[in-house]
Amino acid sequence: MTTTTPRVAIVTGATGGIGRAVAERLAADGMAVVVHYAGNEARAKEVVDTLTAAGGTGTAIRGDVADEAEMSALFEQTGQLYGGVDVVVNTAGIMLLGPVAEYDLGDFDRMHRTNVRGTFVVSQLAARTLRPGGALVNFSTSVTRLQQPGYAAYAATKGAVEAMTLILARELRGRDVTVNAVAPGPTATPLFLEGKPQQVIDQIAGLAPMERLGTPADIAEAVAFLAGPGRWINGQVLFANGGIA
């Protein structure tokens, strides 16, 4: 009788709405999932409990995505626990909005540190670590195509993510590792819904031809495809937005 070793996934920002849905979906696909979190240990443990209650395998590990020492330790601990890394999904990110003319440069630097440097640090470790057949999935946003006022600084960080993702895919020639980005449109996460009147939510939902917001499960479905069967998709940005852009 032969046994198969589960594939191993690291999901950064796995306590957020999309990150949690990704962690749950990859665990349902049979992967052992490292639930990365930055500060909310209780929420990370709750995610792990959800994974294990559904018959999956998960471990919560803390780290600052922009700190190379902390993330190196996370990758090393993952290897010690599970023997290696097959999938890395970078959902960790922050969004601070405002018009260019009045934008606070401190907010810009803070967002750049998490969204750009953090993605670069984790991508670098993934490039060094992922086993053959592996996949790296970074996160962009459909806002890069929508040109919405107030989103310039955020879109700029995600444009940088797209650039590094597409180039890294070519740098990993011969490794049998895919590198792609998912670019969600408006998605019904607690962060997105908070503070928005229902009228505004309905208006945004109506922009998509499918006349609804995306759900975290919709985005997780796209990630699961890129992390699993989508082996011929490489060096691409997959827009998961229901046709909004």
XYZ file of N, CA and C in Angstrom:
735
model
N 0.856 -1.198 0.000
C 0.000 0.000 0.000
C 0.885 1.240 0.000
N 0.615 2.198 -0.888
C 1.405 3.418 -0.953
C 0.666 4.562 -0.281
N 1.436 5.454 0.314
C 0.851 6.638 0.925
C 1.390 7.860 0.208
N 0.578 8.880 0.127
C 1.005 10.111 -0.509
C 1.165 11.188 0.549
N 2.205 11.996 0.404
C 2.435 13.098 1.325
C 1.630 14.300 0.865
N 0.865 14.917 1.758
C 0.068 16.081 1.342
C 0.963 17.204 0.838
N 0.461 17.950 -0.124
C 1.146 19.166 -0.521
C 1.031 20.171 0.621
N 1.978 21.087 0.663
C 2.070 22.026 1.777
C 1.933 23.447 1.245
N 1.053 24.214 1.856
C 0.810 25.588 1.421
C 1.053 26.570 2.560
N 1.668 27.698 2.232
C 1.771 28.839 3.137
C 0.835 29.909 2.615
N -0.069 30.390 3.457
C -0.981 31.468 3.076
C -0.707 32.661 3.977
N -0.162 33.732 3.411
C 0.056 34.928 4.226
C -1.246 35.698 4.350
N -1.399 36.388 5.475
C -2.637 37.122 5.710
C -3.840 36.219 5.809
N -3.648 35.037 6.370
C -4.697 34.013 6.337
C -5.811 34.236 7.343
N -5.749 35.327 8.112
C -6.854 35.628 9.021
C -7.828 36.620 8.417
N -7.494 37.198 7.249
C -8.400 38.128 6.581
C -9.502 37.395 5.845
N -10.437 38.151 5.286
C -11.586 37.525 4.623
C -11.183 36.639 3.465
N -10.364 37.170 2.549
C -9.930 36.373 1.410
C -8.897 35.348 1.834
N -7.948 35.742 2.679
C -6.907 34.816 3.126
C -7.477 33.601 3.828
N -8.470 33.826 4.665
C -9.088 32.705 5.367
C -9.792 31.768 4.390
N -10.516 32.338 3.430
C -11.206 31.509 2.440
C -10.203 30.691 1.626
N -9.059 31.297 1.304
C -8.014 30.572 0.570
C -7.476 29.426 1.416
N -7.183 29.710 2.689
C -6.664 28.662 3.571
C -7.646 27.502 3.677
N -8.923 27.812 3.843
C -9.935 26.761 3.969
C -10.057 25.961 2.679
N -9.988 26.644 1.537
C -10.126 25.943 0.266
C -8.936 25.029 -0.005
N -7.730 25.513 0.253
C -6.549 24.681 0.010
C -6.521 23.489 0.964
N -6.965 23.695 2.202
C -7.050 22.574 3.141
C -8.085 21.558 2.660
N -9.205 22.040 2.120
C -10.232 21.133 1.585
C -9.706 20.354 0.387
N -8.736 20.938 -0.326
C -8.107 20.253 -1.456
C -7.030 19.264 -1.002
N -6.854 19.140 0.313
C -5.930 18.149 0.842
C -4.553 18.661 1.211
N -4.367 19.969 1.157
C -3.054 20.508 1.503
C -2.951 20.763 3.000
N -1.731 20.589 3.530
C -1.429 21.065 4.873
C -1.162 22.557 4.757
N -1.831 23.365 5.574
C -1.799 24.813 5.401
C -1.166 25.503 6.600
N -0.163 26.328 6.312
C 0.398 27.210 7.334
C -0.382 28.518 7.287
N -1.049 28.818 8.378
C -1.884 30.002 8.511
C -1.016 31.132 9.056
N -0.522 31.983 8.161
C 0.310 33.089 8.611
C -0.568 34.219 9.146
N -0.082 34.855 10.208
C -0.779 36.026 10.736
C 0.259 37.032 11.219
N -0.143 38.307 11.274
C 0.780 39.362 11.691
C 0.652 39.677 13.170
N -0.583 39.655 13.708
C -0.728 40.057 15.097
C -1.869 39.403 15.852
N -2.910 38.962 15.160
C -4.103 38.451 15.834
C -4.006 36.935 16.000
N -3.366 36.520 17.080
C -3.144 35.093 17.319
C -4.448 34.332 17.521
N -5.392 34.969 18.212
C -6.668 34.300 18.480
C -7.401 33.989 17.183
N -7.395 34.941 16.255
C -8.075 34.713 14.985
C -7.362 33.629 14.178
N -6.036 33.620 14.236
C -5.282 32.584 13.520
C -5.603 31.202 14.068
N -5.686 31.088 15.370
C -6.037 29.800 15.978
C -7.451 29.383 15.594
N -8.326 30.374 15.477
C -9.701 30.075 15.059
C -9.718 29.499 13.640
N -8.880 30.058 12.759
C -8.796 29.537 11.390
C -8.280 28.104 11.406
N -7.228 27.865 12.190
C -6.676 26.511 12.279
C -7.725 25.540 12.814
N -8.464 25.957 13.827
C -9.519 25.099 14.383
C -10.566 24.762 13.325
N -10.889 25.740 12.485
C -11.862 25.501 11.410
C -11.322 24.480 10.417
N -10.045 24.608 10.075
C -9.436 23.660 9.140
C -9.447 22.244 9.704
N -9.032 22.105 10.952
C -8.933 20.770 11.543
C -10.316 20.165 11.799
N -11.289 21.011 12.141
C -12.648 20.503 12.359
C -13.241 19.934 11.078
N -12.779 20.468 9.944
C -13.266 19.975 8.657
C -12.426 18.810 8.130
N -11.491 18.320 8.959
C -10.670 17.185 8.566
C -9.357 17.553 7.918
N -9.021 18.851 7.911
C -7.780 19.301 7.297
C -6.642 19.412 8.301
N -5.521 19.934 7.804
C -4.325 20.101 8.628
C -3.872 21.544 8.532
N -3.625 22.162 9.692
C -3.187 23.549 9.683
C -2.360 23.896 10.894
N -1.487 24.898 10.727
C -0.649 25.399 11.808
C -0.557 26.910 11.673
N -0.717 27.618 12.766
C -0.608 29.076 12.752
C 0.827 29.486 13.084
N 1.403 30.365 12.264
C 2.748 30.882 12.495
C 2.737 32.387 12.257
N 3.278 33.137 13.228
C 3.282 34.595 13.136
C 4.509 35.095 12.379
N 4.371 36.269 11.770
C 5.513 36.897 11.135
C 5.130 38.191 10.447
N 6.079 39.100 10.351
C 5.933 40.341 9.600
C 6.382 40.056 8.173
N 5.481 40.178 7.198
C 5.823 39.787 5.831
C 6.985 40.598 5.262
N 7.207 41.789 5.780
C 8.281 42.633 5.257
C 9.607 42.415 5.976
N 9.626 41.555 6.980
C 10.846 41.268 7.737
C 11.428 39.950 7.256
N 12.562 40.020 6.569
C 13.113 38.814 5.954
C 13.514 37.760 6.974
N 13.953 38.174 8.173
C 14.350 37.207 9.195
C 13.130 36.446 9.713
N 12.051 37.171 9.981
C 10.847 36.513 10.493
C 10.235 35.587 9.456
N 10.226 36.016 8.201
C 9.629 35.160 7.177
C 10.531 33.977 6.831
N 11.835 34.170 6.898
C 12.749 33.031 6.716
C 12.498 31.988 7.791
N 12.283 32.458 9.023
C 11.990 31.536 10.117
C 10.684 30.801 9.873
N 9.689 31.511 9.322
C 8.406 30.867 9.020
C 8.589 29.766 7.976
N 9.344 30.043 6.916
C 9.574 29.031 5.889
C 10.363 27.851 6.461
N 11.348 28.137 7.299
C 12.134 27.059 7.901
C 11.268 26.200 8.813
N 10.409 26.834 9.616
C 9.528 26.080 10.505
C 8.550 25.226 9.703
N 8.073 25.763 8.593
C 7.175 24.986 7.726
C 7.875 23.746 7.202
N 9.127 23.906 6.763
C 9.896 22.766 6.283
C 10.108 21.724 7.360
N 10.360 22.183 8.581
C 10.568 21.247 9.686
C 9.292 20.491 10.022
N 8.153 21.179 9.948
C 6.875 20.553 10.298
C 6.387 19.594 9.221
N 6.536 20.005 7.957
C 5.865 19.286 6.874
C 6.798 18.770 5.792
N 8.086 19.077 5.881
C 9.042 18.524 4.936
C 9.334 19.361 3.718
N 8.612 20.456 3.518
C 8.852 21.307 2.364
C 7.678 22.222 2.109
N 7.760 22.963 1.003
C 6.704 23.916 0.635
C 6.369 23.727 -0.837
N 5.075 23.617 -1.140
C 4.620 23.436 -2.519
C 3.849 24.628 -3.069
N 3.166 25.345 -2.201
C 2.325 26.464 -2.630
C 2.522 27.633 -1.671
N 2.690 28.815 -2.222
C 2.734 30.037 -1.415
C 1.713 31.006 -1.986
N 0.821 31.496 -1.121
C -0.203 32.458 -1.540
C -0.056 33.710 -0.689
N 0.174 34.839 -1.360
C 0.414 36.119 -0.694
C -0.856 36.957 -0.651
N -1.716 36.734 0.333
C -2.898 37.597 0.434
C -2.660 38.779 1.362
N -1.579 38.782 2.120
C -1.325 39.855 3.085
C -1.179 41.193 2.366
N -1.886 42.193 2.847
C -1.795 43.515 2.259
C -2.684 44.485 3.007
N -2.411 45.778 2.812
C -3.240 46.807 3.427
C -3.650 47.802 2.344
N -4.764 48.490 2.570
C -5.275 49.457 1.608
C -5.587 50.756 2.333
N -4.836 51.799 2.022
C -5.024 53.128 2.594
C -5.306 54.080 1.439
N -6.491 54.672 1.430
C -6.959 55.417 0.267
C -6.867 56.920 0.474
N -6.806 57.630 -0.648
C -6.801 59.087 -0.622
C -6.301 59.643 -1.936
N -6.710 60.880 -2.286
C -6.254 61.488 -3.538
C -4.761 61.815 -3.476
N -4.121 61.784 -4.627
C -2.675 62.009 -4.690
C -2.292 63.343 -4.077
N -3.017 64.395 -4.393
C -2.634 65.740 -3.956
C -2.598 65.888 -2.441
N -3.446 65.130 -1.742
C -3.498 65.246 -0.276
C -2.979 64.011 0.442
N -2.401 63.082 -0.290
C -2.075 61.786 0.321
C -0.936 61.914 1.323
N -1.072 61.226 2.438
C -0.052 61.218 3.487
C 1.078 60.282 3.085
N 2.292 60.798 2.970
C 3.408 59.979 2.515
C 3.810 58.925 3.548
N 3.464 59.171 4.796
C 3.688 58.134 5.802
C 2.812 56.920 5.532
N 1.568 57.165 5.131
C 0.685 56.061 4.753
C 1.209 55.347 3.509
N 1.742 56.143 2.575
C 2.299 55.535 1.362
C 3.441 54.589 1.711
N 4.347 55.051 2.588
C 5.488 54.215 2.965
C 5.038 52.961 3.709
N 4.048 53.123 4.572
C 3.529 51.974 5.326
C 2.918 50.937 4.389
N 2.121 51.426 3.426
C 1.471 50.511 2.493
C 2.501 49.868 1.568
N 3.480 50.654 1.119
C 4.539 50.119 0.262
C 5.312 49.019 0.996
N 5.561 49.215 2.285
C 6.324 48.222 3.052
C 5.604 46.880 3.081
N 4.300 46.901 3.323
C 3.548 45.646 3.392
C 3.277 45.067 2.010
N 2.743 45.881 1.119
C 2.260 45.364 -0.156
C 3.373 45.049 -1.141
N 4.412 45.886 -1.171
C 5.483 45.689 -2.143
C 6.662 44.941 -1.523
N 7.251 45.513 -0.482
C 8.377 44.824 0.147
C 7.948 43.466 0.697
N 6.785 43.411 1.343
C 6.309 42.145 1.899
C 6.125 41.090 0.822
N 5.514 41.473 -0.292
C 5.337 40.523 -1.388
C 6.678 40.096 -1.961
N 7.622 41.046 -2.045
C 8.946 40.717 -2.581
C 9.690 39.752 -1.660
N 9.655 40.019 -0.356
C 10.336 39.147 0.607
C 9.786 37.723 0.525
N 8.463 37.591 0.532
C 7.852 36.258 0.499
C 8.082 35.590 -0.853
N 8.024 36.374 -1.933
C 8.279 35.812 -3.266
C 9.717 35.316 -3.379
N 10.650 36.053 -2.811
C 12.054 35.643 -2.830
C 12.244 34.312 -2.104
N 11.629 34.185 -0.946
C 11.727 32.936 -0.195
C 11.031 31.799 -0.932
N 9.891 32.097 -1.567
C 9.198 31.074 -2.349
C 10.071 30.611 -3.509
N 10.729 31.556 -4.168
C 11.586 31.219 -5.309
C 12.734 30.308 -4.889
N 13.199 30.464 -3.684
C 14.304 29.642 -3.183
C 13.839 28.289 -2.656
N 12.552 28.185 -2.325
C 12.075 27.054 -1.525
C 11.119 26.115 -2.244
N 10.264 26.634 -3.103
C 9.190 25.819 -3.680
C 9.727 24.587 -4.395
N 9.069 23.467 -4.157
C 9.457 22.210 -4.787
C 8.906 22.138 -6.211
N 9.482 21.288 -7.055
C 8.946 21.101 -8.408
C 7.453 20.780 -8.353
N 6.701 21.368 -9.284
C 5.251 21.239 -9.257
C 4.587 22.282 -8.393
N 5.399 23.209 -7.871
C 4.880 24.208 -6.949
C 4.273 25.413 -7.631
N 3.672 26.279 -6.815
C 3.002 27.470 -7.333
C 3.112 28.616 -6.341
N 3.404 29.790 -6.877
C 3.348 31.031 -6.109
C 2.207 31.864 -6.669
N 1.318 32.319 -5.785
C 0.197 33.153 -6.191
C 0.250 34.449 -5.385
N 0.551 35.549 -6.076
C 0.532 36.859 -5.443
C -0.822 37.523 -5.654
N -1.027 38.670 -4.976
C -2.313 39.351 -5.079
C -2.156 40.772 -5.593
N -2.839 41.035 -6.699
C -2.970 42.384 -7.227
C -4.391 42.851 -6.954
N -4.939 43.677 -7.824
C -6.297 44.179 -7.670
C -6.819 44.649 -9.016
N -8.099 44.533 -9.235
C -8.698 45.039 -10.465
C -8.688 46.563 -10.533
N -8.400 47.209 -9.405
C -8.319 48.671 -9.388
C -7.213 49.179 -10.315
N -6.209 48.351 -10.592
C -5.158 48.781 -11.513
C -5.715 49.066 -12.900
N -6.881 48.541 -13.242
C -7.504 48.776 -14.540
C -8.695 49.731 -14.468
N -9.203 49.975 -13.270
C -10.420 50.773 -13.132
C -10.159 52.270 -13.019
N -8.942 52.653 -12.655
C -8.560 54.071 -12.532
C -9.523 54.878 -11.652
N -9.877 54.321 -10.512
C -10.804 55.010 -9.615
C -10.078 56.079 -8.814
N -10.602 57.305 -8.763
C -10.000 58.338 -7.928
C -9.882 57.887 -6.472
N -8.781 58.241 -5.849
C -8.538 57.877 -4.455
C -7.743 56.607 -4.277
N -7.577 55.849 -5.358
C -6.906 54.552 -5.270
C -5.481 54.568 -5.847
N -4.944 55.736 -6.169
C -3.665 55.782 -6.876
C -2.537 55.120 -6.092
N -2.404 55.442 -4.827
C -1.299 54.896 -4.040
C -1.428 53.383 -3.898
N -2.642 52.923 -3.635
C -2.873 51.481 -3.500
C -2.615 50.765 -4.821
N -3.156 51.321 -5.914
C -2.963 50.701 -7.225
C -1.489 50.683 -7.605
N -0.749 51.709 -7.195
C 0.681 51.744 -7.500
C 1.413 50.582 -6.837
N 1.038 50.240 -5.609
C 1.697 49.105 -4.948
C 1.356 47.804 -5.660
N 0.133 47.695 -6.143
C -0.269 46.456 -6.801
C 0.288 46.363 -8.220
N 0.495 47.510 -8.871
C 1.190 47.489 -10.149
C 2.598 46.948 -9.992
N 3.240 47.297 -8.874
C 4.569 46.759 -8.589
C 4.512 45.256 -8.361
N 3.479 44.790 -7.684
C 3.310 43.351 -7.463
C 3.168 42.619 -8.791
N 2.372 43.172 -9.691
C 2.207 42.532 -10.999
C 3.545 42.442 -11.733
N 4.317 43.518 -11.720
C 5.594 43.528 -12.435
C 6.540 42.466 -11.898
N 6.685 42.395 -10.576
C 7.631 41.419 -10.017
C 7.136 39.987 -10.251
N 5.815 39.794 -10.229
C 5.245 38.462 -10.453
C 5.551 37.966 -11.859
N 5.305 38.805 -12.852
C 5.489 38.390 -14.244
C 6.963 38.136 -14.557
N 7.843 38.923 -13.972
C 9.273 38.713 -14.216
C 9.775 37.471 -13.495
N 9.331 37.251 -12.257
C 9.775 36.077 -11.507
C 9.379 34.789 -12.221
N 8.208 34.786 -12.854
C 7.787 33.585 -13.596
C 8.829 33.214 -14.640
N 9.414 34.200 -15.305
C 10.433 33.934 -16.325
C 11.774 33.575 -15.701
N 12.052 34.110 -14.527
C 13.318 33.798 -13.864
C 13.372 32.356 -13.362
N 12.208 31.759 -13.136
C 12.175 30.385 -12.614
C 12.085 29.336 -13.724
N 12.533 29.698 -14.895
C 12.584 28.754 -16.021
C 13.283 27.458 -15.588
N 12.673 26.327 -15.948
C 13.274 25.034 -15.670
C 12.989 24.473 -14.292
N 12.281 25.227 -13.445
C 12.027 24.782 -12.072
C 10.701 24.032 -11.927
N 9.824 24.066 -12.933
C 8.479 23.508 -12.831
C 7.711 24.164 -11.687
N 7.853 25.495 -11.589
C 7.136 26.285 -10.593
C 6.407 27.406 -11.326
N 5.110 27.532 -11.093
C 4.340 28.601 -11.722
C 4.265 29.809 -10.798
N 4.202 30.995 -11.417
C 4.103 32.246 -10.672
C 3.037 33.103 -11.332
N 1.978 33.380 -10.607
C 0.862 34.164 -11.142
C 0.343 35.123 -10.072
N -0.521 36.023 -10.507
C -1.208 36.918 -9.571
C -2.705 36.843 -9.814
N -3.456 36.966 -8.744
C -4.909 37.093 -8.818
C -5.256 38.547 -8.526
N -6.159 39.118 -9.337
C -6.561 40.512 -9.173
C -8.064 40.573 -8.907
N -8.465 40.541 -7.641
C -9.903 40.563 -7.336
C -10.531 41.913 -7.658
N -11.815 41.863 -7.953
C -12.625 43.067 -7.984
C -13.268 43.268 -6.619
N -14.287 44.137 -6.510
C -14.959 44.347 -5.226
C -15.467 43.031 -4.646
N -15.039 42.749 -3.423
C -15.331 41.462 -2.787
C -15.941 41.699 -1.418
N -16.971 40.958 -1.102
C -17.739 41.158 0.135
C -17.000 40.600 1.342
N -15.931 41.279 1.710
C -15.223 40.956 2.947
C -15.673 41.944 4.025
N -15.480 41.607 5.301
C -15.842 42.559 6.356
C -15.159 43.914 6.176
N -13.889 43.905 5.732
C -13.159 45.152 5.535
C -13.796 45.999 4.442
N -14.236 45.359 3.364
C -14.864 46.091 2.266
C -16.227 46.646 2.682
N -17.006 45.862 3.393
C -18.382 46.251 3.725
C -18.448 47.281 4.846
N -17.448 47.312 5.698
C -17.484 48.172 6.886
C -17.598 49.644 6.504
N -18.585 50.303 7.089
C -18.738 51.740 6.904
C -19.408 52.166 5.618
N -19.795 51.226 4.760
C -20.432 51.579 3.490
C -21.944 51.454 3.620
N -22.685 52.504 3.252
C -24.156 52.386 3.227
C -24.583 51.335 2.210
N -25.713 50.714 2.463
C -26.196 49.661 1.563
C -26.353 50.177 0.138
N -26.733 51.444 -0.006
C -26.907 52.017 -1.339
C -25.583 52.008 -2.118
N -24.503 52.328 -1.431
C -23.188 52.332 -2.070
C -22.775 50.908 -2.440
N -23.021 49.964 -1.541
C -22.694 48.562 -1.808
C -23.471 48.062 -3.026
N -24.755 48.406 -3.078
C -25.578 47.980 -4.217
C -25.089 48.604 -5.523
N -24.671 49.854 -5.453
C -24.177 50.537 -6.648
C -22.909 49.867 -7.174
N -22.001 49.547 -6.268
C -20.754 48.878 -6.663
C -21.052 47.491 -7.221
N -21.942 46.758 -6.560
C -22.307 45.422 -7.038
C -22.894 45.479 -8.440
N -23.643 46.543 -8.728
C -24.281 46.674 -10.022
C -23.325 46.959 -11.165
N -22.085 47.316 -10.862
C -21.115 47.592 -11.924
C -20.746 46.329 -12.693
N -20.774 45.193 -12.015
C -20.397 43.939 -12.663
C -21.575 43.413 -13.491
N -21.304 42.843 -14.670
C -22.379 42.250 -15.467
C -23.157 41.183 -14.706
N -22.512 40.541 -13.735
C -23.203 39.515 -12.957
C -24.019 40.118 -11.812
N -23.927 41.445 -11.661
C -24.747 42.217 -10.733
C -24.659 41.739 -9.285
N -23.453 41.453 -8.864
C -23.227 41.138 -7.455
C -21.767 41.389 -7.127
N -21.481 41.455 -5.840
C -20.093 41.498 -5.395
C -19.484 40.105 -5.484
N -18.178 40.062 -5.591
C -17.504 38.786 -5.432
C -17.571 38.338 -3.979
N -17.338 37.058 -3.749
C -17.238 36.532 -2.393
C -15.820 36.030 -2.171
N -15.374 35.946 -0.922
C -14.062 35.357 -0.679
C -13.915 33.974 -1.299
N -15.015 33.193 -1.320
C -14.958 31.858 -1.925
C -14.696 31.944 -3.426
N -15.220 32.977 -4.090
C -14.952 33.166 -5.515
C -13.454 33.342 -5.759
N -12.832 34.145 -4.921
C -11.399 34.421 -5.092
C -10.583 33.184 -4.741
N -11.005 32.472 -3.698
C -10.309 31.249 -3.311
C -10.363 30.206 -4.424
N -11.462 30.191 -5.166
C -11.598 29.258 -6.291
C -10.526 29.527 -7.345
N -10.286 30.803 -7.634
C -9.258 31.166 -8.607
C -7.875 30.769 -8.110
N -7.630 30.993 -6.827
C -6.337 30.621 -6.252
C -6.137 29.114 -6.302
N -7.180 28.359 -5.947
C -7.072 26.900 -5.944
C -6.753 26.366 -7.335
N -7.313 27.005 -8.358
C -7.022 26.607 -9.738
C -5.544 26.832 -10.054
N -5.032 27.995 -9.717
C -3.627 28.300 -9.999
C -2.680 27.460 -9.143
N -3.117 27.125 -7.928
C -2.276 26.342 -7.031
C -2.325 24.855 -7.329
N -3.338 24.435 -8.102
C -3.515 23.022 -8.364
C -3.463 22.649 -9.824
N -4.632 22.531 -10.483
C -4.652 21.990 -11.844
C -4.162 22.951 -12.921
N -4.089 24.249 -12.612
C -3.750 25.213 -13.656
C -2.270 25.296 -13.959
N -1.652 24.180 -14.307
C -0.196 24.141 -14.496
C 0.274 24.839 -15.770
N -0.618 25.062 -16.724
C -0.201 25.706 -17.970
C -0.471 27.209 -17.937
N -0.924 27.685 -16.790
C -1.101 29.123 -16.575
C 0.105 29.600 -15.790
N 0.916 30.446 -16.402
C 2.156 30.882 -15.769
C 2.508 32.284 -16.243
N 2.966 33.115 -15.311
C 3.329 34.475 -15.660
C 2.149 35.303 -16.092
N 1.003 35.159 -15.412
C -0.223 35.842 -15.803
C -0.864 36.541 -14.596
N -1.706 37.510 -14.910
C -2.564 38.144 -13.900
C -4.000 37.723 -14.200
N -4.606 36.996 -13.283
C -5.960 36.479 -13.455
C -6.943 37.429 -12.761
N -7.780 38.072 -13.561
C -8.748 39.028 -13.013
C -10.011 38.283 -12.579
N -10.227 38.258 -11.268
C -11.380 37.556 -10.687
C -12.360 38.635 -10.211
N -13.172 39.130 -11.147
C -13.999 40.283 -10.814
C -15.394 40.257 -11.434
N -15.803 39.117 -11.977
C -17.138 39.004 -12.535
C -17.395 39.862 -13.758
N -16.318 40.347 -14.386
C -16.465 41.141 -15.609
C -16.523 42.635 -15.380
N -16.130 43.085 -14.177
C -16.210 44.515 -13.870
C -15.147 45.309 -14.615
N -14.070 44.644 -15.017
C -12.985 45.337 -15.739
C -12.295 44.348 -16.671
